[in-house]
Short mmCIF file of C-alpha atoms in Angstrom, two decimals:
data_model
loop_
_atom_site.label_atom_id
_atom_site.label_comp_id
_atom_site.label_asym_id
_atom_site.label_seq_id
_atom_site.Cartn_x
_atom_site.Cartn_y
_atom_site.Cartn_z
CA MET A 237 7.91 -22.06 14.06
CA SER A 238 8.51 -18.38 13.48
CA PHE A 239 11.73 -16.48 14.25
CA ALA A 240 9.77 -13.30 15.06
CA LYS A 241 10.91 -11.80 18.39
CA ASN A 242 8.73 -8.83 19.22
CA LEU A 243 7.09 -5.65 17.96
CA ARG A 244 9.23 -2.53 18.10
CA CYS A 245 8.28 1.11 17.62
CA ARG A 246 10.02 2.60 14.61
CA GLU A 247 10.32 5.94 16.38
CA CYS A 248 11.16 5.41 20.06
CA HIS A 249 12.19 1.71 19.79
CA ARG A 250 9.98 0.69 22.69
CA GLU A 251 9.25 -3.05 22.48
CA TYR A 252 5.98 -4.92 22.77
CA PRO A 253 5.01 -8.60 22.64
CA LEU A 254 3.81 -10.11 19.34
CA GLU A 255 0.19 -9.01 19.92
CA ALA A 256 -2.48 -7.15 17.92
CA ARG A 257 -1.09 -3.61 18.00
CA HIS A 258 -0.20 -1.11 15.31
CA VAL A 259 1.02 2.02 17.10
CA CYS A 260 3.22 2.72 20.08
CA ASP A 261 1.25 3.82 23.16
CA PHE A 262 3.77 6.52 23.94
CA CYS A 263 4.71 8.25 20.69
CA PHE A 264 2.07 6.87 18.23
CA GLY A 265 4.88 5.69 15.98
CA PRO A 266 4.17 2.55 13.91
CA VAL A 267 5.41 -0.74 15.32
CA GLU A 268 7.03 -3.43 13.22
CA VAL A 269 8.06 -7.04 13.69
CA THR A 270 11.66 -7.80 14.64
CA TYR A 271 13.33 -11.19 14.18
CA ASP A 272 16.18 -13.25 15.57
CA TYR A 273 18.38 -12.87 12.50
CA ASP A 274 21.18 -15.02 13.94
CA ALA A 275 18.76 -17.92 14.26
CA ILE A 276 17.38 -17.31 10.75
CA ARG A 277 20.91 -17.22 9.34
CA LYS A 278 21.59 -20.65 10.88
CA ALA A 279 18.32 -22.11 9.59
CA VAL A 280 18.11 -20.77 6.03
CA SER A 281 19.95 -21.53 2.82
CA ARG A 282 19.24 -20.85 -0.82
CA GLU A 283 18.60 -24.57 -1.30
CA ARG A 284 16.11 -24.76 1.57
CA ILE A 285 14.11 -21.91 0.03
CA GLU A 286 14.33 -23.38 -3.49
CA ARG A 287 12.92 -26.68 -2.19
CA GLY A 288 9.95 -24.87 -0.63
CA PRO A 289 6.45 -24.47 -2.06
CA ALA A 290 5.83 -22.29 -5.14
CA SER A 291 4.19 -19.63 -2.99
CA LEU A 292 5.26 -16.94 -0.55
CA TRP A 293 5.47 -19.62 2.14
CA ARG A 294 8.86 -20.70 0.74
CA TYR A 295 10.11 -17.68 2.76
CA ARG A 296 8.46 -18.93 5.95
CA ASP A 297 11.62 -18.33 8.02
CA TYR A 298 11.27 -14.59 7.44
CA LEU A 299 7.55 -14.33 8.25
CA PRO A 300 5.86 -13.65 11.61
CA CYS A 301 3.56 -16.66 11.71
CA ASP A 302 3.76 -20.42 11.68
CA ALA A 303 3.70 -21.61 8.06
CA GLU A 304 2.38 -25.06 9.06
CA SER A 305 -0.99 -23.60 10.04
CA ALA A 306 -1.02 -20.71 7.56
CA ILE A 307 -4.04 -19.72 5.51
CA ASP A 308 -2.70 -20.55 2.07
CA ILE A 309 -4.66 -19.88 -1.11
CA GLY A 310 -1.50 -19.88 -3.20
CA ALA A 311 -0.33 -16.28 -2.96
CA GLY A 312 3.07 -15.30 -4.25
CA PHE A 313 5.95 -16.70 -6.31
CA THR A 314 4.67 -14.85 -9.34
CA PRO A 315 6.65 -14.48 -12.60
CA LEU A 316 9.57 -12.11 -13.07
CA ILE A 317 9.67 -11.31 -16.77
CA ARG A 318 12.51 -9.86 -18.81
CA ALA A 319 10.65 -6.96 -20.46
CA LYS A 320 12.65 -6.51 -23.66
CA ASN A 321 9.87 -4.89 -25.66
CA LEU A 322 8.84 -2.39 -23.01
CA GLY A 323 12.51 -1.75 -22.28
CA LYS A 324 13.14 -0.99 -25.93
CA ALA A 325 10.21 1.43 -25.99
CA LEU A 326 11.56 3.25 -22.94
CA GLY A 327 15.29 3.06 -23.70
CA LEU A 328 15.99 0.67 -20.81
CA ASN A 329 18.27 -2.25 -21.70
CA ASN A 330 17.87 -4.32 -18.55
CA LEU A 331 14.23 -4.05 -17.54
CA TYR A 332 12.19 -6.67 -15.70
CA ILE A 333 8.50 -6.78 -14.75
CA LYS A 334 7.40 -8.44 -11.52
CA ASN A 335 3.95 -9.60 -12.55
CA ASP A 336 1.81 -9.76 -9.41
CA THR A 337 -1.43 -9.63 -11.39
CA VAL A 338 -1.55 -13.44 -11.27
CA ASN A 339 -2.15 -13.86 -7.54
CA PRO A 340 -5.29 -15.76 -6.43
CA THR A 341 -7.44 -12.62 -6.25
CA TRP A 342 -5.35 -10.87 -8.91
CA SER A 343 -3.37 -8.42 -6.81
CA PHE A 344 -0.38 -8.28 -4.47
CA LYS A 345 -2.79 -7.82 -1.56
CA ASP A 346 -2.95 -11.62 -1.34
CA ARG A 347 0.60 -11.51 0.03
CA VAL A 348 -0.20 -9.18 2.89
CA VAL A 349 -3.56 -10.74 3.67
CA ALA A 350 -2.08 -14.27 3.68
CA VAL A 351 0.27 -13.22 6.47
CA ALA A 352 -2.21 -10.99 8.34
CA SER A 353 -5.00 -13.57 8.30
CA SER A 354 -2.67 -16.37 9.41
CA ARG A 355 -1.35 -14.31 12.31
CA ALA A 356 -4.87 -13.14 13.20
CA ARG A 357 -6.01 -16.73 13.53
CA GLU A 358 -2.96 -17.53 15.69
CA LEU A 359 -3.91 -14.61 17.93
CA GLY A 360 -7.37 -16.12 18.40
CA TYR A 361 -9.47 -13.94 16.10
CA ASP A 362 -12.37 -15.50 14.23
CA LYS A 363 -13.33 -12.38 12.23
CA LEU A 364 -11.31 -10.58 9.56
CA ALA A 365 -12.20 -7.02 8.61
CA CYS A 366 -10.98 -4.24 6.36
CA ALA A 367 -12.01 -1.02 4.64
CA SER A 368 -11.15 -1.01 0.97
CA THR A 369 -11.90 0.28 -2.51
CA GLY A 370 -11.26 -3.09 -4.14
CA ASN A 371 -8.15 -5.26 -4.01
CA LEU A 372 -7.86 -5.55 -0.25
CA ALA A 373 -11.59 -6.28 0.09
CA ASN A 374 -11.33 -9.08 -2.50
CA SER A 375 -8.37 -10.67 -0.78
CA VAL A 376 -9.72 -10.48 2.77
CA SER A 377 -13.01 -11.99 1.60
CA ALA A 378 -11.23 -14.87 -0.16
CA HIS A 379 -8.84 -15.67 2.69
CA ALA A 380 -11.63 -15.59 5.26
CA ALA A 381 -13.66 -17.97 3.11
CA ALA A 382 -10.76 -20.41 2.76
CA ALA A 383 -10.06 -20.27 6.50
CA GLY A 384 -13.69 -20.64 7.58
CA MET A 385 -13.49 -17.24 9.25
CA GLU A 386 -16.13 -14.53 9.14
CA ALA A 387 -15.31 -11.43 7.07
CA VAL A 388 -16.75 -7.94 7.56
CA VAL A 389 -15.70 -5.68 4.71
CA PHE A 390 -16.41 -1.94 4.48
CA ILE A 391 -16.49 -0.26 1.07
CA PRO A 392 -17.39 3.23 -0.15
CA HIS A 393 -21.03 3.36 -1.30
CA ASP A 394 -20.17 4.33 -4.89
CA LEU A 395 -17.78 1.49 -5.75
CA GLU A 396 -18.01 -0.03 -9.22
CA LEU A 397 -20.09 -3.23 -9.53
CA GLY A 398 -17.13 -5.38 -10.59
CA LYS A 399 -15.24 -4.59 -7.44
CA VAL A 400 -18.29 -5.23 -5.26
CA LEU A 401 -18.91 -8.62 -6.87
CA GLY A 402 -15.19 -9.46 -6.60
CA SER A 403 -15.68 -9.48 -2.84
CA SER A 404 -19.28 -10.62 -2.43
CA ILE A 405 -18.70 -13.87 -4.34
CA TYR A 406 -16.70 -15.10 -1.31
CA GLY A 407 -19.60 -14.46 1.05
CA PRO A 408 -18.43 -11.72 3.42
CA THR A 409 -20.69 -9.25 5.21
CA LEU A 410 -20.23 -6.37 2.80
CA VAL A 411 -21.03 -2.91 4.19
CA LYS A 412 -21.44 0.09 1.88
CA VAL A 413 -20.60 3.28 3.74
CA ARG A 414 -22.29 6.50 2.63
CA GLY A 415 -20.12 9.60 2.89
CA ASN A 416 -17.03 11.21 1.43
CA TYR A 417 -13.58 9.71 1.56
CA ASP A 418 -12.53 11.38 4.80
CA ALA A 419 -15.75 10.44 6.57
CA VAL A 420 -15.40 6.78 5.55
CA ASN A 421 -11.82 6.79 6.83
CA ARG A 422 -12.72 8.23 10.20
CA LEU A 423 -15.67 5.89 10.68
CA CYS A 424 -13.57 2.86 9.86
CA ALA A 425 -10.78 3.98 12.23
CA GLU A 426 -13.41 4.24 14.95
CA LEU A 427 -14.87 0.81 14.12
CA ALA A 428 -11.41 -0.73 14.22
CA GLY A 429 -10.98 0.62 17.73
CA ALA A 430 -14.43 -0.38 18.92
CA TYR A 431 -14.66 -4.01 17.76
CA ASN A 432 -12.38 -6.83 18.72
CA TRP A 433 -11.93 -7.97 15.14
CA ALA A 434 -8.75 -8.40 13.15
CA PHE A 435 -8.75 -5.33 10.90
CA VAL A 436 -5.98 -6.48 8.60
CA ASN A 437 -4.45 -3.07 7.91
CA VAL A 438 -5.11 -1.60 11.36
CA ASN A 439 -4.61 -3.69 14.50
CA VAL A 440 -2.72 -6.51 12.75
CA ARG A 441 -0.93 -4.14 10.35
CA PRO A 442 2.60 -5.03 11.54
CA TYR A 443 2.04 -8.62 10.37
CA TYR A 444 0.13 -7.57 7.27
CA SER A 445 2.93 -5.36 5.98
CA GLU A 446 5.50 -8.13 6.44
CA GLY A 447 3.81 -9.95 3.55
CA SER A 448 5.12 -7.32 1.15
CA LYS A 449 8.71 -8.33 1.90
CA THR A 450 8.14 -11.48 -0.10
CA LEU A 451 8.20 -9.42 -3.31
CA GLY A 452 11.77 -8.43 -2.45
CA PHE A 453 12.70 -12.04 -1.62
CA GLU A 454 11.24 -13.38 -4.87
CA VAL A 455 12.86 -10.82 -7.12
CA ALA A 456 16.28 -11.52 -5.59
CA GLU A 457 15.84 -15.28 -5.91
CA GLN A 458 14.49 -15.04 -9.47
CA LEU A 459 17.47 -12.87 -10.50
CA GLY A 460 19.80 -15.65 -9.33
CA TRP A 461 20.19 -14.42 -5.76
CA ARG A 462 21.08 -10.80 -6.28
CA ALA A 463 19.35 -7.48 -5.59
CA PRO A 464 18.23 -5.30 -8.51
CA ASP A 465 20.03 -2.02 -9.16
CA HIS A 466 16.77 -0.10 -9.22
CA CYS A 467 13.14 -0.80 -8.25
CA VAL A 468 10.12 1.21 -9.37
CA VAL A 469 7.18 0.64 -7.03
CA PRO A 470 3.70 2.19 -6.82
CA ILE A 471 3.14 4.10 -3.58
CA ALA A 472 -0.25 4.08 -1.84
CA SER A 473 0.24 3.77 1.94
CA GLY A 474 3.97 3.40 1.26
CA SER A 475 4.15 0.06 3.07
CA LEU A 476 4.89 -1.98 -0.09
CA PHE A 477 7.61 0.47 -1.12
CA VAL A 478 9.35 0.27 2.26
CA LYS A 479 8.96 -3.48 2.76
CA ILE A 480 10.41 -4.55 -0.60
CA ARG A 481 13.68 -2.98 0.52
CA LYS A 482 13.36 -4.58 3.96
CA GLY A 483 13.10 -7.95 2.21
CA LEU A 484 16.30 -7.34 0.24
CA GLN A 485 18.11 -6.23 3.37
CA GLU A 486 16.97 -9.29 5.32
CA LEU A 487 18.38 -11.60 2.65
CA TRP A 488 21.70 -9.75 2.98
CA LYS A 489 21.62 -9.82 6.81
CA THR A 490 21.14 -13.57 6.73
CA GLY A 491 23.88 -14.22 4.20
CA LEU A 492 21.88 -15.12 1.09
CA ILE A 493 22.80 -12.13 -1.12
CA ASP A 494 25.47 -9.42 -1.24
CA GLU A 495 24.66 -6.07 0.34
CA PRO A 496 21.90 -4.45 -1.73
CA LYS A 497 22.67 -1.03 -3.21
CA THR A 498 19.23 -0.83 -4.78
CA ARG A 499 17.84 2.57 -5.64
CA MET A 500 14.17 2.67 -4.71
CA SER A 501 11.92 4.88 -6.82
CA GLY A 502 8.21 5.47 -6.33
CA ALA A 503 5.23 5.96 -8.62
CA GLN A 504 2.13 8.01 -7.83
CA ALA A 505 -0.85 9.41 -9.69
CA ALA A 506 -0.79 13.21 -9.95
CA GLY A 507 -4.34 13.20 -8.53
CA CYS A 508 -3.09 11.65 -5.29
CA SER A 509 0.59 12.36 -4.87
CA PRO A 510 1.42 13.38 -1.29
CA VAL A 511 4.78 11.58 -1.40
CA ALA A 512 5.77 12.70 -4.92
CA THR A 513 4.83 16.30 -4.09
CA ALA A 514 6.87 16.36 -0.88
CA TRP A 515 9.80 14.71 -2.71
CA GLN A 516 9.67 17.34 -5.47
CA GLU A 517 9.63 20.08 -2.84
CA GLY A 518 12.57 18.51 -0.99
CA SER A 519 10.42 18.17 2.15
CA MET A 520 10.21 15.25 4.58
CA ASN A 521 6.80 16.44 5.75
CA PHE A 522 4.05 15.44 3.33
CA ARG A 523 0.69 17.19 3.29
CA PRO A 524 -2.41 14.93 3.13
CA GLN A 525 -4.42 15.26 -0.09
CA ARG A 526 -7.98 14.52 -1.19
CA PRO A 527 -7.60 11.87 -3.91
CA ASN A 528 -8.87 12.62 -7.39
CA THR A 529 -7.53 9.99 -9.77
CA ILE A 530 -8.63 6.95 -11.75
CA ALA A 531 -5.94 4.96 -9.88
CA LYS A 532 -8.26 4.24 -6.96
CA SER A 533 -6.10 1.45 -5.57
CA LEU A 534 -3.40 4.07 -4.95
CA ALA A 535 -5.81 6.73 -3.67
CA ILE A 536 -4.41 7.15 -0.18
CA GLY A 537 -4.26 10.85 0.58
CA ASN A 538 -2.81 10.42 4.07
CA PRO A 539 -0.35 7.52 3.73
CA ALA A 540 0.61 5.72 6.95
CA ASP A 541 4.14 5.09 5.64
CA GLY A 542 4.44 8.35 3.72
CA TYR A 543 7.23 9.70 5.91
CA TYR A 544 9.20 6.43 5.72
CA SER A 545 8.78 6.41 1.94
CA LEU A 546 10.37 9.87 1.79
CA VAL A 547 13.23 8.70 4.01
CA GLN A 548 13.78 5.72 1.71
CA LEU A 549 13.75 7.87 -1.43
CA GLN A 550 16.42 10.04 0.13
CA GLU A 551 18.53 7.18 1.54
CA THR A 552 18.66 5.21 -1.70
CA GLY A 553 18.93 8.05 -4.21
CA GLY A 554 15.56 7.18 -5.71
CA ALA A 555 13.03 9.44 -7.42
CA CYS A 556 9.24 9.64 -7.40
CA GLY A 557 7.16 9.83 -10.56
CA SER A 558 3.84 11.65 -10.70
CA VAL A 559 1.61 10.97 -13.71
CA THR A 560 -1.72 12.21 -15.03
CA ASP A 561 -4.80 10.05 -15.64
CA ASP A 562 -4.16 10.17 -19.41
CA GLU A 563 -0.60 8.98 -18.84
CA ILE A 564 -1.93 6.18 -16.62
CA VAL A 565 -4.22 4.90 -19.39
CA ALA A 566 -1.36 5.18 -21.91
CA GLY A 567 0.85 3.24 -19.47
CA MET A 568 -1.71 0.44 -19.19
CA LYS A 569 -1.92 0.22 -22.98
CA LEU A 570 1.85 0.31 -23.42
CA LEU A 571 2.38 -2.55 -20.96
CA ALA A 572 -0.33 -4.64 -22.60
CA GLU A 573 0.85 -3.95 -26.15
CA THR A 574 4.54 -4.60 -25.43
CA GLU A 575 4.53 -7.38 -22.85
CA GLY A 576 1.04 -8.92 -22.99
CA ILE A 577 0.21 -7.96 -19.40
CA PHE A 578 -3.15 -6.33 -18.65
CA ALA A 579 -2.59 -4.37 -15.46
CA GLU A 580 -5.01 -2.29 -13.43
CA THR A 581 -4.62 1.47 -13.17
CA ALA A 582 -1.86 1.14 -10.54
CA GLY A 583 0.18 -0.73 -13.16
CA GLY A 584 -0.43 2.18 -15.53
CA VAL A 585 0.94 4.51 -12.86
CA THR A 586 4.06 2.37 -12.53
CA VAL A 587 4.71 2.10 -16.28
CA ALA A 588 4.00 5.80 -16.88
CA SER A 589 6.33 6.72 -14.00
CA LEU A 590 8.97 4.36 -15.38
CA LYS A 591 8.68 6.19 -18.69
CA GLN A 592 8.86 9.57 -16.97
CA LEU A 593 11.89 8.69 -14.85
CA ALA A 594 13.71 7.09 -17.82
CA ALA A 595 13.08 10.19 -19.97
CA GLN A 596 14.42 12.39 -17.16
CA GLY A 597 17.58 10.29 -17.00
CA ARG A 598 16.82 9.21 -13.43
CA ILE A 599 17.03 5.54 -14.46
CA HIS A 600 20.28 4.61 -16.19
CA PRO A 601 19.66 2.61 -19.40
CA ASP A 602 21.84 -0.29 -18.22
CA GLU A 603 20.66 -0.49 -14.61
CA LEU A 604 18.96 -3.79 -13.77
CA THR A 605 15.55 -2.27 -13.11
CA VAL A 606 12.45 -4.06 -11.81
CA ALA A 607 9.01 -2.50 -12.17
CA PHE A 608 6.33 -3.92 -9.85
CA ILE A 609 2.92 -4.51 -11.42
CA THR A 610 0.57 -5.11 -8.53
CA GLY A 611 -2.95 -5.78 -9.82
CA ALA A 612 -4.86 -7.13 -12.83
CA GLY A 613 -6.62 -4.97 -15.39
CA PHE A 614 -10.00 -6.69 -15.31
CA LYS A 615 -10.57 -4.95 -11.98
CA THR A 616 -10.54 -1.52 -13.63
CA VAL A 617 -11.86 -2.02 -17.16
CA GLU A 618 -13.74 1.28 -16.99
CA ALA A 619 -10.43 3.15 -17.04
CA VAL A 620 -9.49 1.98 -20.52
CA ALA A 621 -12.86 1.23 -22.11
CA GLU A 622 -13.01 4.54 -23.98
CA ALA A 623 -9.35 4.49 -25.01
CA LEU A 624 -9.33 1.23 -26.96
CA ASN A 625 -10.15 0.47 -30.59
CA PRO A 626 -13.67 -0.92 -30.89
CA PRO A 627 -13.92 -4.38 -32.47
CA LEU A 628 -14.75 -4.66 -36.17
CA GLU A 629 -18.37 -5.70 -36.70
CA ILE A 630 -19.08 -7.43 -40.00
CA ASP A 631 -21.59 -9.54 -41.89
CA ALA A 632 -20.72 -13.22 -42.26
CA THR A 633 -19.14 -12.73 -45.70
CA MET A 634 -15.58 -12.52 -46.98
CA GLU A 635 -16.35 -9.19 -48.64
CA SER A 636 -17.61 -7.63 -45.44
CA PHE A 637 -14.54 -8.82 -43.52
CA GLU A 638 -12.08 -7.56 -46.10
CA ALA A 639 -13.76 -4.16 -46.39
CA ALA A 640 -13.68 -3.65 -42.63
CA TYR A 641 -10.18 -5.08 -42.17
CA ASN A 642 -8.65 -3.08 -45.00
CA ALA A 643 -10.27 0.10 -43.70
CA ARG A 644 -8.72 -0.57 -40.28
CA VAL A 645 -5.31 -1.29 -41.84
CA ALA A 646 -5.56 1.96 -43.80
CA GLN A 647 -6.00 3.77 -40.46
CA GLY A 648 -2.75 2.19 -39.33
CA VAL A 649 -4.25 0.67 -36.20
CA ALA A 650 -4.92 -2.95 -37.14
CA MET B 84 -17.26 9.73 28.15
CA ALA B 85 -15.03 8.75 25.26
CA VAL B 86 -11.50 9.47 24.11
CA LYS B 87 -10.75 9.99 20.44
CA ARG B 88 -7.35 10.45 18.83
CA VAL B 89 -7.21 12.49 15.64
CA ARG B 90 -4.66 14.27 13.54
CA PHE B 91 -5.34 17.90 12.62
CA THR B 92 -3.57 19.33 9.59
CA PHE B 93 -3.61 23.13 9.36
CA PRO B 94 -3.39 24.97 6.05
CA GLU B 95 -1.20 28.06 5.87
CA ASN B 96 -4.07 30.50 6.48
CA LEU B 97 -4.92 28.87 9.84
CA ILE B 98 -1.37 28.61 11.23
CA ARG B 99 -1.82 31.79 13.28
CA GLU B 100 -5.31 30.88 14.60
CA PRO B 101 -5.72 29.48 18.16
CA ILE B 102 -8.01 26.71 16.89
CA ILE B 103 -7.36 24.19 19.67
CA TYR B 104 -7.88 26.80 22.39
CA ARG B 105 -11.18 27.86 20.86
CA LEU B 106 -12.31 24.25 20.39
CA GLY B 107 -11.75 23.65 24.11
CA HIS B 108 -13.81 26.72 25.01
CA GLU B 109 -16.71 26.30 22.61
CA PHE B 110 -17.25 22.59 23.33
CA GLN B 111 -17.25 20.46 26.48
CA VAL B 112 -14.17 18.60 25.28
CA ILE B 113 -10.80 18.18 27.00
CA THR B 114 -7.98 18.62 24.48
CA ASN B 115 -4.59 17.02 24.94
CA VAL B 116 -1.83 17.69 22.39
CA ARG B 117 0.27 14.54 22.15
CA MET B 118 2.50 15.31 19.16
CA ALA B 119 2.88 18.29 16.85
CA ASP B 120 4.97 19.82 14.10
CA VAL B 121 4.08 23.32 13.00
CA ASP B 122 6.07 25.70 10.83
CA GLU B 123 5.25 28.91 8.97
CA LYS B 124 3.51 27.15 6.06
CA THR B 125 1.78 24.08 7.43
CA GLY B 126 1.37 22.13 10.60
CA TRP B 127 -0.09 19.01 12.13
CA VAL B 128 -1.13 18.09 15.65
CA VAL B 129 -2.02 14.71 17.09
CA LEU B 130 -4.77 15.44 19.54
CA GLU B 131 -6.66 13.42 22.12
CA LEU B 132 -10.20 14.63 22.67
CA GLU B 133 -12.10 13.48 25.74
CA GLY B 134 -15.79 14.05 26.31
CA ASP B 135 -19.28 13.00 25.30
CA PRO B 136 -19.03 11.21 21.89
CA ASP B 137 -21.59 13.54 20.25
CA GLU B 138 -19.84 16.60 21.63
CA ILE B 139 -16.50 15.33 20.24
CA GLU B 140 -18.10 14.88 16.81
CA ARG B 141 -19.59 18.39 16.96
CA SER B 142 -16.19 19.82 17.85
CA LEU B 143 -14.56 17.98 14.92
CA ALA B 144 -17.22 19.22 12.52
CA TRP B 145 -16.58 22.76 13.81
CA ALA B 146 -12.82 22.41 13.21
CA GLN B 147 -13.43 21.13 9.69
CA GLU B 148 -15.76 24.03 8.92
CA ARG B 149 -12.86 26.32 9.75
CA GLY B 150 -10.61 24.54 7.24
CA VAL B 151 -8.76 22.06 9.44
CA ARG B 152 -8.27 18.64 7.88
CA VAL B 153 -9.17 15.89 10.37
CA ASP B 154 -7.78 12.36 9.88
CA PRO B 155 -7.25 9.18 11.86
CA VAL B 156 -3.87 9.24 13.61
CA THR B 157 -2.65 6.20 11.74
CA GLY B 158 -3.19 7.50 8.22
CA ASP B 159 -5.89 6.31 5.85
CA ILE B 160 -7.75 3.17 6.89
CA VAL B 161 -9.49 2.68 3.54
CA GLU B 162 -6.99 0.99 1.21
CA GLY B 163 -7.08 -0.04 -2.41
#
């Protein structure tokens, strides 16, 4: 059973039943799931969680659906790695990487879709839908396949082949939408209103976003039941950024960790940085942007949780990095070369922002800092293809090898 | 008849223009301002538009031609 109580508007606090709804009818504020924390406190313990499955469903008591009938393809409980080499390169003595590249469809979206799809099925839906440039589409397609549900997935018409195949292998109805970014957005908003389907990030968004809390739960558990001093999180819609903190606070509210004093910092690409720009200007009112960055998984010019991200930056004393495409590629390479993790462009944004914030003195060298790496690099190989050393090509002789190898060593890049 | 909710964002050069008034006069569309925040540099309005679906689309295209950014109320739907 779930301890979820109702949906509540974040603005006017009006309450609604646990139905498919994403905005308040009266003020258009976003609604979110509330829980009976007294009941959770009585039910949970560190030991109960530790005995649970090695997936996000070990935190079932904090999720808005029944774990017994959940759609489970093994999302979550990914490694938390002590990043000594990257830390040394950046002057951070206590740095950790939360490696969410190893989820079933290779991104953190499996967390949110696991919860959204499970709740959608409980609500009686038999179709899952989404509009996505990659990760979300992959995850919705996979979860629908595992659940025997139909998936209808909308993608921009000019998406790279790898991302298209990463969805179509699971057998969804894949729809390429011709038009610019804004037009695709408006069409998909209209479709979500017109069809009685579970659009995972629209009408079941309150449940969807709860999946991101599990990153906060896992990090605290993996650190020995304590909150980090500082988190650095990529910001797209802002939901992940806000919900990681909600997860830490829920563990505190239910008695499993001390009160978190975690500073929450964000990471955005300069080519799509509505939150970072507003933060730099000291404004709580972000202006929507037209994305122009290689970090397509973060290319949300009008973020649904942009305002709440700005509130969180202010409340926690965090900062927001903003990095160029060249810095993103350098960040991807740095993470791979120091820690052996091949992240997608969003990971490059996070590492480059980490570097930027450390150099600016916004991250203290001894703070226990966790950087969240949210998707795998094989999804965005185009971004780094030109920036890497080509392989040595040789004849099948010792002489040919040694000539090529020694030439490479002489360049200092072997 | 249809009802569509959209968010208009006005750049600084349009802050002084009566865009919503003109939209209501040039098109057979009923405009209803539901939320707004406008200052001297930028502004946004959540608007309900009621009318024939094609007429609503024509009115939105007209607003965009004048430099208004038109988005879904709930932020971007297309995610990474």
